[in-house]
PDB file of C-alpha atoms and ligand atoms in Angstrom:
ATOM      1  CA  UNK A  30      36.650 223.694 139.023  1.00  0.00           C
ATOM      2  CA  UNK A  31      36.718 227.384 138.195  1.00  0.00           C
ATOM      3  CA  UNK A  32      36.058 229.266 134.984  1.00  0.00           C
ATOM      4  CA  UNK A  33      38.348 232.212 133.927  1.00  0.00           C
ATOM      5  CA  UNK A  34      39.149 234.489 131.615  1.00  0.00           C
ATOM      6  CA  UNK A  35      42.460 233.059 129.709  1.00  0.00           C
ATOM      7  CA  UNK A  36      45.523 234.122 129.565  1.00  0.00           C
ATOM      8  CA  UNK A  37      48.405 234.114 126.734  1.00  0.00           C
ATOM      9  CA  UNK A  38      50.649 232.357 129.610  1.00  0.00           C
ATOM     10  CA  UNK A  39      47.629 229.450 129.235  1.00  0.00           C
ATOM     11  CA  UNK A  40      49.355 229.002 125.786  1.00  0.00           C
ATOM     12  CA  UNK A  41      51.502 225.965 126.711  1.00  0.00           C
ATOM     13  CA  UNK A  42      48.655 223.931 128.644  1.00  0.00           C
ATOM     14  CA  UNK A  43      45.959 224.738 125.974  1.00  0.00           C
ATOM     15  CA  UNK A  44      48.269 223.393 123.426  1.00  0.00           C
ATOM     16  CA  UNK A  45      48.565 220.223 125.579  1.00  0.00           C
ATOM     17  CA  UNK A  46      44.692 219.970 125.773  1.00  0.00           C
ATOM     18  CA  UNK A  47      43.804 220.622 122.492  1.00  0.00           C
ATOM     19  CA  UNK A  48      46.110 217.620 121.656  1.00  0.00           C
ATOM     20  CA  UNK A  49      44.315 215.751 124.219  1.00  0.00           C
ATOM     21  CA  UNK A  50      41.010 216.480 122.421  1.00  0.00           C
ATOM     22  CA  UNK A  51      41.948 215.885 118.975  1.00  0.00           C
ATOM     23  CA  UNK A  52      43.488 212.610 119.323  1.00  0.00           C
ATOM     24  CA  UNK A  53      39.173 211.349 119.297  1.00  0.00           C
ATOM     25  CA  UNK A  54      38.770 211.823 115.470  1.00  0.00           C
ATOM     26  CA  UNK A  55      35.382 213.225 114.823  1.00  0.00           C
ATOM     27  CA  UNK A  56      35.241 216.289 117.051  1.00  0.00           C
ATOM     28  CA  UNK A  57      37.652 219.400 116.455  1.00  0.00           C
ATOM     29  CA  UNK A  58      38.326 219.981 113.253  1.00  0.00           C
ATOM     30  CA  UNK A  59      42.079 220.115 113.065  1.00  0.00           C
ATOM     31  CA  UNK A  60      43.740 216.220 113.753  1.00  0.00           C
ATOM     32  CA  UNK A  61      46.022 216.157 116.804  1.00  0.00           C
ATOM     33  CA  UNK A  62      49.452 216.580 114.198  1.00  0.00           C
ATOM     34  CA  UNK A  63      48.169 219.920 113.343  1.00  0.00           C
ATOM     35  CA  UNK A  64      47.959 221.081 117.362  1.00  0.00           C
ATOM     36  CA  UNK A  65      50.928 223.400 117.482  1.00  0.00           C
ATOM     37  CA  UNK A  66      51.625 226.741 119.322  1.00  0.00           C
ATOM     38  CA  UNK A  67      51.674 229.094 116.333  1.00  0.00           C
ATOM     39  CA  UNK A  68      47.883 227.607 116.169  1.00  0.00           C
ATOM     40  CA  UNK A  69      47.018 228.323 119.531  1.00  0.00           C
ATOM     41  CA  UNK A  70      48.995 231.789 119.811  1.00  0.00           C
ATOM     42  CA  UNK A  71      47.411 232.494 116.724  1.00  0.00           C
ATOM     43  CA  UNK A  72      43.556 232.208 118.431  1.00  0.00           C
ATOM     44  CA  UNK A  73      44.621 234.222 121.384  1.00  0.00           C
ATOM     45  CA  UNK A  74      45.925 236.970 119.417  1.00  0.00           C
ATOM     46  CA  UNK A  75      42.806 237.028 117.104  1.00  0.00           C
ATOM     47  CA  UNK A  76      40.893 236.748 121.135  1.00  0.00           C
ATOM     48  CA  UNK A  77      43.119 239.854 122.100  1.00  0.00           C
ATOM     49  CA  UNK A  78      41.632 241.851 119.161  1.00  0.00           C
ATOM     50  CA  UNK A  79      38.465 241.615 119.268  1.00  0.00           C
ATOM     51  CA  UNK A  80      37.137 238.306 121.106  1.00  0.00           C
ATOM     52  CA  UNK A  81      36.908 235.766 123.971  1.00  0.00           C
ATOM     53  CA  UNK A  82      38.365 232.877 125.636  1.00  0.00           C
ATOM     54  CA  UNK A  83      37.171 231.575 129.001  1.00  0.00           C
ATOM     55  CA  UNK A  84      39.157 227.983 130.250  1.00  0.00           C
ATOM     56  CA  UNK A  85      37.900 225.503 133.383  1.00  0.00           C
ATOM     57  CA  UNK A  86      40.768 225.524 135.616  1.00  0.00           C
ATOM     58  CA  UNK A  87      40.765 222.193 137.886  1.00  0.00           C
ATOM     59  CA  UNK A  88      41.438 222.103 141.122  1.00  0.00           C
ATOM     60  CA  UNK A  89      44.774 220.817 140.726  1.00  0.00           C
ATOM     61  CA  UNK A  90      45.759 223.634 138.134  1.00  0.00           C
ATOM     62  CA  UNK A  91      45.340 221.974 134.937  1.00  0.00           C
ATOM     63  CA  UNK A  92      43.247 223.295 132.228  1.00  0.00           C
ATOM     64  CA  UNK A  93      40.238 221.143 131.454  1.00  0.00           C
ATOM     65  CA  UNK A  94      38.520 223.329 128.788  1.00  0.00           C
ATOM     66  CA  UNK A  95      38.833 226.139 127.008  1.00  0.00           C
ATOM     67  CA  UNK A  96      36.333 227.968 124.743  1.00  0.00           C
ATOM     68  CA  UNK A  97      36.705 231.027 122.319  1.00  0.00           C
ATOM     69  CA  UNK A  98      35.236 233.241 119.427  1.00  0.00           C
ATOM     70  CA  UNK A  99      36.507 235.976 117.634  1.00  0.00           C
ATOM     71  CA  UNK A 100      35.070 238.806 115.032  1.00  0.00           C
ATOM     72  CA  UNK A 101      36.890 238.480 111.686  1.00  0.00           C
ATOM     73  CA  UNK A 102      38.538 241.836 112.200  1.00  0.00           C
ATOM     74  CA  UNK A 103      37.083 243.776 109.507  1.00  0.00           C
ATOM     75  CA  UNK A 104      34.407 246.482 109.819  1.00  0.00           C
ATOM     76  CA  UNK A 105      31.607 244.488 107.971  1.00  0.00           C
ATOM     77  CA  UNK A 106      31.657 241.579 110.449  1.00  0.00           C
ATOM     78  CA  UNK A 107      32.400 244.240 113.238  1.00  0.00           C
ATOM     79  CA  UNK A 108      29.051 242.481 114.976  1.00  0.00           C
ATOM     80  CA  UNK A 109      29.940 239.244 114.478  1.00  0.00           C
ATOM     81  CA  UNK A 110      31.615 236.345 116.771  1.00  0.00           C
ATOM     82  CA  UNK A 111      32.747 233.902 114.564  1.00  0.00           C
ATOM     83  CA  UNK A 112      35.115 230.976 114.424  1.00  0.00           C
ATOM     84  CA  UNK A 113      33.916 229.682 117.717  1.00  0.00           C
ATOM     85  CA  UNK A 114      35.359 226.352 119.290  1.00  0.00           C
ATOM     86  CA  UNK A 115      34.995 224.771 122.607  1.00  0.00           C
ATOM     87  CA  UNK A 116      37.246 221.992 123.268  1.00  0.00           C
ATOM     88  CA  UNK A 117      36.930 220.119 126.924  1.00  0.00           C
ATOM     89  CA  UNK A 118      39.441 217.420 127.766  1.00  0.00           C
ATOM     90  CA  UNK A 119      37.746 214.030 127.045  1.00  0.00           C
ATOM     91  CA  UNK A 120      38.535 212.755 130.606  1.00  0.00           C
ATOM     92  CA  UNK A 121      35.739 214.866 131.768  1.00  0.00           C
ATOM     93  CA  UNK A 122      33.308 215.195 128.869  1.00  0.00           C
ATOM     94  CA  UNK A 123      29.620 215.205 129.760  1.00  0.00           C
ATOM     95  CA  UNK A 124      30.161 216.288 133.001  1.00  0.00           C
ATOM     96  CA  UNK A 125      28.394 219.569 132.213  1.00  0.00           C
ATOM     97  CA  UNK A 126      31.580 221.304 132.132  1.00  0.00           C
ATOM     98  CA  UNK A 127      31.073 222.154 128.332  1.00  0.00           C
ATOM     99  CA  UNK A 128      27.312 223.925 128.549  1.00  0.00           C
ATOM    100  CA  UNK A 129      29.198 225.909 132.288  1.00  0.00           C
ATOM    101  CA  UNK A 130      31.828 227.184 129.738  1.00  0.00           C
ATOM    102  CA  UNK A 131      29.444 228.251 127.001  1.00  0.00           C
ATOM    103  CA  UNK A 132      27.211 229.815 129.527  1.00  0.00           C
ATOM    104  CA  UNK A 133      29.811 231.875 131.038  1.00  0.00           C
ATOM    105  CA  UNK A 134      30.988 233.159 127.312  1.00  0.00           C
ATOM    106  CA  UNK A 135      27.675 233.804 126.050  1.00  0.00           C
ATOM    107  CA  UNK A 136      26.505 235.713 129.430  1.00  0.00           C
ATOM    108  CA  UNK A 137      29.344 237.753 128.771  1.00  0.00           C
ATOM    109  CA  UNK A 138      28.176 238.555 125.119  1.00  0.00           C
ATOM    110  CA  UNK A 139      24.626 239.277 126.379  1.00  0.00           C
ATOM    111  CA  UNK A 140      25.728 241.742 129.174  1.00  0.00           C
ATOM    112  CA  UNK A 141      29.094 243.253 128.261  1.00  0.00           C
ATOM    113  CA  UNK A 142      29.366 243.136 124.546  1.00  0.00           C
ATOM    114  CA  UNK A 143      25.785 244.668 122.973  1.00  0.00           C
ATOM    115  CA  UNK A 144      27.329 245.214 119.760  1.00  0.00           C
ATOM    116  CA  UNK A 145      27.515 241.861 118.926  1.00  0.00           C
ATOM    117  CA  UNK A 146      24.320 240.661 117.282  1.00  0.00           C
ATOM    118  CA  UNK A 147      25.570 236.827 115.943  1.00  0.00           C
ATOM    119  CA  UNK A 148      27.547 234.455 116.910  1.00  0.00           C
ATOM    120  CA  UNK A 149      28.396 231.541 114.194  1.00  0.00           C
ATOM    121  CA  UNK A 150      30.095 227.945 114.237  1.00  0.00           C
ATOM    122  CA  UNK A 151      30.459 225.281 112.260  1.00  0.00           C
ATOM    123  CA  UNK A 152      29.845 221.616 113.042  1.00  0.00           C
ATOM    124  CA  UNK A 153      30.394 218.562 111.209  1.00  0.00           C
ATOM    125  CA  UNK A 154      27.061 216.435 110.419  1.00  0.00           C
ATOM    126  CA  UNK A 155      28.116 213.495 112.958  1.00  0.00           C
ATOM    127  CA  UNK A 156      28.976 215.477 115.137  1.00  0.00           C
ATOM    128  CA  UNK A 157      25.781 214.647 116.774  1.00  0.00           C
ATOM    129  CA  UNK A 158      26.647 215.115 120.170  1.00  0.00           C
ATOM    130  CA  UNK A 159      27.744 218.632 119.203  1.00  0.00           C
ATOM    131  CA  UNK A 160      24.764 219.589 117.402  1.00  0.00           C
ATOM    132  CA  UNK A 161      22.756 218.359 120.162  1.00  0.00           C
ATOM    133  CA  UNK A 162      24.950 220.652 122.671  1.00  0.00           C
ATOM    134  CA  UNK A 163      24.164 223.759 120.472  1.00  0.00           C
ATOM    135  CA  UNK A 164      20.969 223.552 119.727  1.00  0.00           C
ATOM    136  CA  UNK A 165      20.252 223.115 123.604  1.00  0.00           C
ATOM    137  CA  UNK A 166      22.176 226.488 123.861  1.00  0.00           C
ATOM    138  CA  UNK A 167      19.874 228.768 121.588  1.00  0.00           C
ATOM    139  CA  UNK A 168      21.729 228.034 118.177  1.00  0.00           C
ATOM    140  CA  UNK A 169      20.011 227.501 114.860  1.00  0.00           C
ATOM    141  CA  UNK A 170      21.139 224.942 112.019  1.00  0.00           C
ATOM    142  CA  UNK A 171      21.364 227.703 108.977  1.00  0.00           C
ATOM    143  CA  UNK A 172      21.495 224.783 106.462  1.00  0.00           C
ATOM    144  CA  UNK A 173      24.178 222.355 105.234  1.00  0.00           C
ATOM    145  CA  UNK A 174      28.205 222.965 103.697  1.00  0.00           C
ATOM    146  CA  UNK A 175      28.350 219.527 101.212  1.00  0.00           C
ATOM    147  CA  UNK A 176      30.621 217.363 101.536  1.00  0.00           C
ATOM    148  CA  UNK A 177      33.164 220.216 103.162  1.00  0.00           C
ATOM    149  CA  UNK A 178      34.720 217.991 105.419  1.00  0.00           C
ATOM    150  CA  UNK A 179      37.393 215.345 104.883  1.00  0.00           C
ATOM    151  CA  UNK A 180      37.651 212.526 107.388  1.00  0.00           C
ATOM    152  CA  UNK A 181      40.671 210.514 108.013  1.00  0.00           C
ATOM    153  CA  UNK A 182      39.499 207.165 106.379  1.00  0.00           C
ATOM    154  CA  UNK A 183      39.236 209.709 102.942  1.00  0.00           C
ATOM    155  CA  UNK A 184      35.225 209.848 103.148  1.00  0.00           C
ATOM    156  CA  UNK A 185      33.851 213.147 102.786  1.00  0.00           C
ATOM    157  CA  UNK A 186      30.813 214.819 105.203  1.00  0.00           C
ATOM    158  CA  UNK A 187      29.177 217.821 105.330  1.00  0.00           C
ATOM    159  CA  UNK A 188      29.583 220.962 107.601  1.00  0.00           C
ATOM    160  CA  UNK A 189      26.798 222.135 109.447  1.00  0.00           C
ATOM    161  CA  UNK A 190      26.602 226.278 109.648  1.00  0.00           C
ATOM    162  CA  UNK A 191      24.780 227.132 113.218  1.00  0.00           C
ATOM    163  CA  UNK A 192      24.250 230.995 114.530  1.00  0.00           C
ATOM    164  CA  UNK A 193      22.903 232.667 117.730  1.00  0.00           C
ATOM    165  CA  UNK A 194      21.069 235.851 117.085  1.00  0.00           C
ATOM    166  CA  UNK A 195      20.583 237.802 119.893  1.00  0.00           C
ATOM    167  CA  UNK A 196      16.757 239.073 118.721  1.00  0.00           C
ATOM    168  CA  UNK A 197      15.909 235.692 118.421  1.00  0.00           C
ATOM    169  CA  UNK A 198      17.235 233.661 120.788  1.00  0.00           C
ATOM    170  CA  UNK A 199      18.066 235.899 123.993  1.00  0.00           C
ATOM    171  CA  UNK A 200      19.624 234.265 126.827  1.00  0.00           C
ATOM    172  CA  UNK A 201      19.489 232.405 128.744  1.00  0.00           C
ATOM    173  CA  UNK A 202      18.243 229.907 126.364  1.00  0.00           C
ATOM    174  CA  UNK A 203      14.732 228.222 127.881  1.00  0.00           C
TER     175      UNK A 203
HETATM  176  C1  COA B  20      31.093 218.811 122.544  1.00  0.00           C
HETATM  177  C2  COA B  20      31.674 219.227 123.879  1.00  0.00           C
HETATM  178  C3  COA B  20      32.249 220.627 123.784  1.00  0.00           C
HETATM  179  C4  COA B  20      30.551 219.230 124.943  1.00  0.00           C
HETATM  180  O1  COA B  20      31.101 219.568 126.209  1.00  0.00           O
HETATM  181  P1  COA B  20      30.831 218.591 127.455  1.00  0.00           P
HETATM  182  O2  COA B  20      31.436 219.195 128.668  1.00  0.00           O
HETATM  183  O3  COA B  20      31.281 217.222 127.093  1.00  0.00           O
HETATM  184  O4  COA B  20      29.251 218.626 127.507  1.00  0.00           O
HETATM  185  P2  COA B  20      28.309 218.803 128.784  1.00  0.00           P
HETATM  186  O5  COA B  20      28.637 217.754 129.797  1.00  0.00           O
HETATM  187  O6  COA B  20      28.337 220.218 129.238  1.00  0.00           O
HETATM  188  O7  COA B  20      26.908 218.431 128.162  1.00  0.00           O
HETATM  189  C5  COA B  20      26.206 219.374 127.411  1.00  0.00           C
HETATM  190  C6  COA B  20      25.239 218.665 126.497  1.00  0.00           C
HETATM  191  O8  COA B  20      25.969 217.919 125.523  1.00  0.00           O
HETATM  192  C7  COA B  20      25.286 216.717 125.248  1.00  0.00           C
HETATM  193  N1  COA B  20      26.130 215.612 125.660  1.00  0.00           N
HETATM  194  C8  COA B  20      27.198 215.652 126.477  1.00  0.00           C
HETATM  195  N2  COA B  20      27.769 214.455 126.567  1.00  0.00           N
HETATM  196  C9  COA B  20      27.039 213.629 125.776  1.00  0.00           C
HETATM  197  C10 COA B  20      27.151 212.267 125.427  1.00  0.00           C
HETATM  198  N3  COA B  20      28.140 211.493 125.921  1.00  0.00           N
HETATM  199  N4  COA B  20      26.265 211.755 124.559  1.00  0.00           N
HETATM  200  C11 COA B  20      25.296 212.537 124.064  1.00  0.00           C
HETATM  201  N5  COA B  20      25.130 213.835 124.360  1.00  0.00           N
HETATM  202  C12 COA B  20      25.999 214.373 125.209  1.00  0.00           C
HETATM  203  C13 COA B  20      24.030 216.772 125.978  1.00  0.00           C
HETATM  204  O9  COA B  20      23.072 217.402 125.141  1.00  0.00           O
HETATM  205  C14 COA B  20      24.319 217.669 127.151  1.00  0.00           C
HETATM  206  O10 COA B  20      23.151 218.265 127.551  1.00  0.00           O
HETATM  207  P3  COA B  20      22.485 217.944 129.006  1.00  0.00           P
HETATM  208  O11 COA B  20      23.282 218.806 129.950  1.00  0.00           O
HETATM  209  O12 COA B  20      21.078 218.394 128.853  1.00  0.00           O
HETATM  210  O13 COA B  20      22.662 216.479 129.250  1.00  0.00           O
HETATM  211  C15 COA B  20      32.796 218.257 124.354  1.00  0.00           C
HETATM  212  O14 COA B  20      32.258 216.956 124.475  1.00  0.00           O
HETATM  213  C16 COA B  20      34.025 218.225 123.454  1.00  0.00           C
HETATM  214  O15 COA B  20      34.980 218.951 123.682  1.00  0.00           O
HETATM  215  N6  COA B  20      34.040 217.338 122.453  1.00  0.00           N
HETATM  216  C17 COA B  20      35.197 217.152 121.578  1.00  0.00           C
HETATM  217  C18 COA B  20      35.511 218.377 120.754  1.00  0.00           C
HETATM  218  C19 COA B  20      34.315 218.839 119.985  1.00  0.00           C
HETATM  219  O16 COA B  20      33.540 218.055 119.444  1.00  0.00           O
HETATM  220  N7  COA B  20      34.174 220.178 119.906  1.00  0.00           N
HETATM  221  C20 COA B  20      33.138 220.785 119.133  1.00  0.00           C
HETATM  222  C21 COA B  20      33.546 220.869 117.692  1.00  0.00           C
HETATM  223  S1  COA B  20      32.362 221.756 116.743  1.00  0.00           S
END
């Protein structure tokens, strides 16, 4: 398994895993019917701008995971990574593949990007696994978004807002 920077050729296969991921309600955000390419061509251009992607590349060639965050694009979030969202195929989930990703991305903030002082996400409350995963990588829970979230079966949860903040946290995390 490798990590690398992605591509917009990656476009096809990324829309094939984030299918792949969203068919498990409960995780990504967007259900597996609303996984098209204008969605993912839409995140790499927004990447392009003023953001980044890293995938794991198997072996074999196939993408296992991707991960990216961008800055809104206007000058008042100009330090800010935001929409972030990892997505590893769930054929290999918990295989540590996830936290490599993450690691590699926020490196990269730490030592190439020093303008950028947060990076934000947003997870849903059962999302426990999740929360779990980003707390373990130096991000704080910044309080709760009621009731933001609707689930398939109709029931509605809340959204959990989570930040890194490079004069808090640093990185490595401990
Ligand atoms: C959440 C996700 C990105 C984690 O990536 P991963 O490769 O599966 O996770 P890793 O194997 O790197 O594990 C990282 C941590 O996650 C947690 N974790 C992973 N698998 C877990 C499991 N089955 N049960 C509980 N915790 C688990 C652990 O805290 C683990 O830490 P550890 O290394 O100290 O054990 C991945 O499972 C995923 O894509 N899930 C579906 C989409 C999703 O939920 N995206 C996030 C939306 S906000």
């Amino acid at each position: 398994m490798q990590v690398r920077a992605t591509e917009l050729d990656d476009a096809p296969a990324l829309l094939g895993l984030y299918q792949r991921v969203a068919k498990n309600p409960g995780g990504l955000a967007r259900l597996e019917a609303e996984m098209d390419i204008g969605y993912i061509e839409g995140f790499l251009s927004r990447v392009q701008v003023a953001g980044l992607s890293y995938v794991a590349e198997s072996e074999t060639g196939n993408l296992i995971a991707e991960m990216h965050a961008y800055s809104p694009g206007i000058e008042c979030f100009s330090h800010v990574l935001s929409e972030l969202t990892i997505a590893v195929d769930p054929q290999v989930q918990g295989a540590g593949i996830g936290r490599q990703l993450f690691l590699t991305l926020m490196r990269h903030v730490v030592e190439r990007c020093p303008g950028v002082v947060r990076v934000e996400l947003i997870v849903r409350r059962s999302n426990e696994k999740a929360l779990r995963f980003y707390e373990s990588l130096g991000f704080q829970r910044e309080g709760e978004l009621r009731l933001r979230i609707k689930n398939p079966d109709g029931s509605l949860e809340d959204d959990i807002p989570m930040a890194w903040l490079r004069e808090q946290a640093g990185y490595p995390p401990p």
